[in-house]
JSON list of N, CA and C in Angstrom, two decimals:
[
{"chain": "A", "resi": 23, "resn": "UNK", "atom": "N", "xyz": [-5.20, -49.53, 56.89]},
{"chain": "A", "resi": 23, "resn": "UNK", "atom": "CA", "xyz": [-5.47, -48.12, 56.72]},
{"chain": "A", "resi": 23, "resn": "UNK", "atom": "C", "xyz": [-5.59, -47.84, 55.22]},
{"chain": "A", "resi": 24, "resn": "UNK", "atom": "N", "xyz": [-6.62, -47.11, 54.86]},
{"chain": "A", "resi": 24, "resn": "UNK", "atom": "CA", "xyz": [-6.86, -46.77, 53.47]},
{"chain": "A", "resi": 24, "resn": "UNK", "atom": "C", "xyz": [-6.29, -45.39, 53.11]},
{"chain": "A", "resi": 25, "resn": "UNK", "atom": "N", "xyz": [-6.47, -44.43, 54.03]},
{"chain": "A", "resi": 25, "resn": "UNK", "atom": "CA", "xyz": [-6.02, -43.06, 53.77]},
{"chain": "A", "resi": 25, "resn": "UNK", "atom": "C", "xyz": [-5.60, -42.42, 55.08]},
{"chain": "A", "resi": 26, "resn": "UNK", "atom": "N", "xyz": [-4.48, -41.71, 55.05]},
{"chain": "A", "resi": 26, "resn": "UNK", "atom": "CA", "xyz": [-4.03, -40.94, 56.22]},
{"chain": "A", "resi": 26, "resn": "UNK", "atom": "C", "xyz": [-3.49, -39.61, 55.73]},
{"chain": "A", "resi": 27, "resn": "UNK", "atom": "N", "xyz": [-3.92, -38.55, 56.38]},
{"chain": "A", "resi": 27, "resn": "UNK", "atom": "CA", "xyz": [-3.40, -37.21, 56.11]},
{"chain": "A", "resi": 27, "resn": "UNK", "atom": "C", "xyz": [-3.03, -36.60, 57.46]},
{"chain": "A", "resi": 28, "resn": "UNK", "atom": "N", "xyz": [-1.84, -36.03, 57.55]},
{"chain": "A", "resi": 28, "resn": "UNK", "atom": "CA", "xyz": [-1.35, -35.49, 58.82]},
{"chain": "A", "resi": 28, "resn": "UNK", "atom": "C", "xyz": [-0.88, -34.06, 58.61]},
{"chain": "A", "resi": 29, "resn": "UNK", "atom": "N", "xyz": [-1.33, -33.17, 59.48]},
{"chain": "A", "resi": 29, "resn": "UNK", "atom": "CA", "xyz": [-0.85, -31.80, 59.47]},
{"chain": "A", "resi": 29, "resn": "UNK", "atom": "C", "xyz": [-1.34, -30.96, 58.30]},
{"chain": "A", "resi": 30, "resn": "UNK", "atom": "N", "xyz": [-2.55, -31.22, 57.82]},
{"chain": "A", "resi": 30, "resn": "UNK", "atom": "CA", "xyz": [-3.07, -30.44, 56.70]},
{"chain": "A", "resi": 30, "resn": "UNK", "atom": "C", "xyz": [-3.30, -28.99, 57.10]},
{"chain": "A", "resi": 31, "resn": "UNK", "atom": "N", "xyz": [-3.08, -28.10, 56.15]},
{"chain": "A", "resi": 31, "resn": "UNK", "atom": "CA", "xyz": [-3.31, -26.67, 56.38]},
{"chain": "A", "resi": 31, "resn": "UNK", "atom": "C", "xyz": [-3.92, -26.07, 55.13]},
{"chain": "A", "resi": 32, "resn": "UNK", "atom": "N", "xyz": [-4.74, -25.03, 55.32]},
{"chain": "A", "resi": 32, "resn": "UNK", "atom": "CA", "xyz": [-5.35, -24.32, 54.20]},
{"chain": "A", "resi": 32, "resn": "UNK", "atom": "C", "xyz": [-5.47, -22.87, 54.58]},
{"chain": "A", "resi": 33, "resn": "UNK", "atom": "N", "xyz": [-5.15, -22.00, 53.62]},
{"chain": "A", "resi": 33, "resn": "UNK", "atom": "CA", "xyz": [-5.33, -20.57, 53.83]},
{"chain": "A", "resi": 33, "resn": "UNK", "atom": "C", "xyz": [-5.84, -19.94, 52.54]},
{"chain": "A", "resi": 34, "resn": "UNK", "atom": "N", "xyz": [-6.49, -18.80, 52.68]},
{"chain": "A", "resi": 34, "resn": "UNK", "atom": "CA", "xyz": [-7.00, -18.05, 51.54]},
{"chain": "A", "resi": 34, "resn": "UNK", "atom": "C", "xyz": [-6.29, -16.71, 51.48]},
{"chain": "A", "resi": 35, "resn": "UNK", "atom": "N", "xyz": [-6.21, -16.17, 50.29]},
{"chain": "A", "resi": 35, "resn": "UNK", "atom": "CA", "xyz": [-5.64, -14.83, 50.15]},
{"chain": "A", "resi": 35, "resn": "UNK", "atom": "C", "xyz": [-6.72, -13.81, 50.48]},
{"chain": "A", "resi": 36, "resn": "UNK", "atom": "N", "xyz": [-6.39, -12.93, 51.40]},
{"chain": "A", "resi": 36, "resn": "UNK", "atom": "CA", "xyz": [-7.33, -11.89, 51.79]},
{"chain": "A", "resi": 36, "resn": "UNK", "atom": "C", "xyz": [-7.18, -10.68, 50.89]},
{"chain": "A", "resi": 37, "resn": "UNK", "atom": "N", "xyz": [-7.87, -9.63, 51.23]},
{"chain": "A", "resi": 37, "resn": "UNK", "atom": "CA", "xyz": [-7.79, -8.39, 50.45]},
{"chain": "A", "resi": 37, "resn": "UNK", "atom": "C", "xyz": [-6.40, -7.77, 50.55]},
{"chain": "A", "resi": 38, "resn": "UNK", "atom": "N", "xyz": [-5.73, -8.00, 51.67]},
{"chain": "A", "resi": 38, "resn": "UNK", "atom": "CA", "xyz": [-4.37, -7.49, 51.84]},
{"chain": "A", "resi": 38, "resn": "UNK", "atom": "C", "xyz": [-3.35, -8.53, 51.37]},
{"chain": "A", "resi": 39, "resn": "UNK", "atom": "N", "xyz": [-2.12, -8.35, 51.76]},
{"chain": "A", "resi": 39, "resn": "UNK", "atom": "CA", "xyz": [-1.05, -9.26, 51.34]},
{"chain": "A", "resi": 39, "resn": "UNK", "atom": "C", "xyz": [-0.97, -10.51, 52.21]},
{"chain": "A", "resi": 40, "resn": "UNK", "atom": "N", "xyz": [-1.56, -10.47, 53.40]},
{"chain": "A", "resi": 40, "resn": "UNK", "atom": "CA", "xyz": [-1.45, -11.58, 54.34]},
{"chain": "A", "resi": 40, "resn": "UNK", "atom": "C", "xyz": [-2.48, -12.68, 54.04]},
{"chain": "A", "resi": 41, "resn": "UNK", "atom": "N", "xyz": [-2.04, -13.94, 54.04]},
{"chain": "A", "resi": 41, "resn": "UNK", "atom": "CA", "xyz": [-3.00, -15.04, 53.89]},
{"chain": "A", "resi": 41, "resn": "UNK", "atom": "C", "xyz": [-3.85, -15.19, 55.15]},
{"chain": "A", "resi": 42, "resn": "UNK", "atom": "N", "xyz": [-5.07, -15.70, 54.97]},
{"chain": "A", "resi": 42, "resn": "UNK", "atom": "CA", "xyz": [-5.98, -15.93, 56.09]},
{"chain": "A", "resi": 42, "resn": "UNK", "atom": "C", "xyz": [-6.04, -17.43, 56.34]},
{"chain": "A", "resi": 43, "resn": "UNK", "atom": "N", "xyz": [-5.44, -17.92, 57.43]},
{"chain": "A", "resi": 43, "resn": "UNK", "atom": "CA", "xyz": [-5.46, -19.36, 57.70]},
{"chain": "A", "resi": 43, "resn": "UNK", "atom": "C", "xyz": [-6.85, -19.80, 58.15]},
{"chain": "A", "resi": 44, "resn": "UNK", "atom": "N", "xyz": [-7.34, -20.91, 57.59]},
{"chain": "A", "resi": 44, "resn": "UNK", "atom": "CA", "xyz": [-8.64, -21.44, 57.99]},
{"chain": "A", "resi": 44, "resn": "UNK", "atom": "C", "xyz": [-8.53, -22.84, 58.58]},
{"chain": "A", "resi": 45, "resn": "UNK", "atom": "N", "xyz": [-7.46, -23.56, 58.26]},
{"chain": "A", "resi": 45, "resn": "UNK", "atom": "CA", "xyz": [-7.19, -24.87, 58.86]},
{"chain": "A", "resi": 45, "resn": "UNK", "atom": "C", "xyz": [-5.71, -24.95, 59.21]},
{"chain": "A", "resi": 46, "resn": "UNK", "atom": "N", "xyz": [-5.42, -25.50, 60.38]},
{"chain": "A", "resi": 46, "resn": "UNK", "atom": "CA", "xyz": [-4.02, -25.72, 60.78]},
{"chain": "A", "resi": 46, "resn": "UNK", "atom": "C", "xyz": [-3.92, -27.03, 61.53]},
{"chain": "A", "resi": 47, "resn": "UNK", "atom": "N", "xyz": [-3.03, -27.90, 61.10]},
{"chain": "A", "resi": 47, "resn": "UNK", "atom": "CA", "xyz": [-2.75, -29.13, 61.83]},
{"chain": "A", "resi": 47, "resn": "UNK", "atom": "C", "xyz": [-3.89, -30.14, 61.85]},
{"chain": "A", "resi": 48, "resn": "UNK", "atom": "N", "xyz": [-4.63, -30.24, 60.76]},
{"chain": "A", "resi": 48, "resn": "UNK", "atom": "CA", "xyz": [-5.75, -31.18, 60.70]},
{"chain": "A", "resi": 48, "resn": "UNK", "atom": "C", "xyz": [-5.23, -32.57, 60.32]},
{"chain": "A", "resi": 49, "resn": "UNK", "atom": "N", "xyz": [-5.63, -33.58, 61.09]},
{"chain": "A", "resi": 49, "resn": "UNK", "atom": "CA", "xyz": [-5.26, -34.97, 60.82]},
{"chain": "A", "resi": 49, "resn": "UNK", "atom": "C", "xyz": [-6.52, -35.74, 60.44]},
{"chain": "A", "resi": 50, "resn": "UNK", "atom": "N", "xyz": [-6.38, -36.70, 59.52]},
{"chain": "A", "resi": 50, "resn": "UNK", "atom": "CA", "xyz": [-7.51, -37.51, 59.08]},
{"chain": "A", "resi": 50, "resn": "UNK", "atom": "C", "xyz": [-7.04, -38.93, 58.83]},
{"chain": "A", "resi": 51, "resn": "UNK", "atom": "N", "xyz": [-7.82, -39.89, 59.32]},
{"chain": "A", "resi": 51, "resn": "UNK", "atom": "CA", "xyz": [-7.56, -41.31, 59.05]},
{"chain": "A", "resi": 51, "resn": "UNK", "atom": "C", "xyz": [-8.85, -41.96, 58.59]},
{"chain": "A", "resi": 52, "resn": "UNK", "atom": "N", "xyz": [-8.80, -42.65, 57.47]},
{"chain": "A", "resi": 52, "resn": "UNK", "atom": "CA", "xyz": [-9.94, -43.42, 56.98]},
{"chain": "A", "resi": 52, "resn": "UNK", "atom": "C", "xyz": [-9.47, -44.86, 56.85]},
{"chain": "A", "resi": 53, "resn": "UNK", "atom": "N", "xyz": [-10.12, -45.73, 57.58]},
{"chain": "A", "resi": 53, "resn": "UNK", "atom": "CA", "xyz": [-9.74, -47.15, 57.57]},
{"chain": "A", "resi": 53, "resn": "UNK", "atom": "C", "xyz": [-10.59, -47.90, 56.55]},
{"chain": "A", "resi": 54, "resn": "UNK", "atom": "N", "xyz": [-10.10, -49.03, 56.10]},
{"chain": "A", "resi": 54, "resn": "UNK", "atom": "CA", "xyz": [-10.82, -49.86, 55.15]},
{"chain": "A", "resi": 54, "resn": "UNK", "atom": "C", "xyz": [-12.22, -50.17, 55.69]},
{"chain": "A", "resi": 55, "resn": "UNK", "atom": "N", "xyz": [-13.23, -50.00, 54.85]},
{"chain": "A", "resi": 55, "resn": "UNK", "atom": "CA", "xyz": [-14.61, -50.25, 55.26]},
{"chain": "A", "resi": 55, "resn": "UNK", "atom": "C", "xyz": [-15.32, -49.02, 55.78]},
{"chain": "A", "resi": 56, "resn": "UNK", "atom": "N", "xyz": [-14.60, -47.94, 56.07]},
{"chain": "A", "resi": 56, "resn": "UNK", "atom": "CA", "xyz": [-15.22, -46.70, 56.53]},
{"chain": "A", "resi": 56, "resn": "UNK", "atom": "C", "xyz": [-15.56, -45.82, 55.34]},
{"chain": "A", "resi": 57, "resn": "UNK", "atom": "N", "xyz": [-16.51, -44.93, 55.55]},
{"chain": "A", "resi": 57, "resn": "UNK", "atom": "CA", "xyz": [-16.91, -43.98, 54.51]},
{"chain": "A", "resi": 57, "resn": "UNK", "atom": "C", "xyz": [-16.67, -42.58, 55.06]},
{"chain": "A", "resi": 58, "resn": "UNK", "atom": "N", "xyz": [-16.07, -41.72, 54.26]},
{"chain": "A", "resi": 58, "resn": "UNK", "atom": "CA", "xyz": [-15.82, -40.34, 54.68]},
{"chain": "A", "resi": 58, "resn": "UNK", "atom": "C", "xyz": [-16.14, -39.39, 53.53]},
{"chain": "A", "resi": 59, "resn": "UNK", "atom": "N", "xyz": [-16.65, -38.22, 53.87]},
{"chain": "A", "resi": 59, "resn": "UNK", "atom": "CA", "xyz": [-16.91, -37.18, 52.88]},
{"chain": "A", "resi": 59, "resn": "UNK", "atom": "C", "xyz": [-16.24, -35.90, 53.35]},
{"chain": "A", "resi": 60, "resn": "UNK", "atom": "N", "xyz": [-15.56, -35.25, 52.45]},
{"chain": "A", "resi": 60, "resn": "UNK", "atom": "CA", "xyz": [-14.90, -33.98, 52.77]},
{"chain": "A", "resi": 60, "resn": "UNK", "atom": "C", "xyz": [-15.60, -32.90, 51.96]},
{"chain": "A", "resi": 61, "resn": "UNK", "atom": "N", "xyz": [-16.16, -31.93, 52.67]},
{"chain": "A", "resi": 61, "resn": "UNK", "atom": "CA", "xyz": [-16.93, -30.87, 52.01]},
{"chain": "A", "resi": 61, "resn": "UNK", "atom": "C", "xyz": [-16.22, -29.55, 52.18]}
]
């Protein structure tokens, strides 16, 4: 295994005080010899 990410989360600050979640619980595995792009 070359790269492993477990339980990634991302949120943005909205116009109010509450964050806006856009990703929750994202898992990623990249094995040796594989190619991955994150945009």
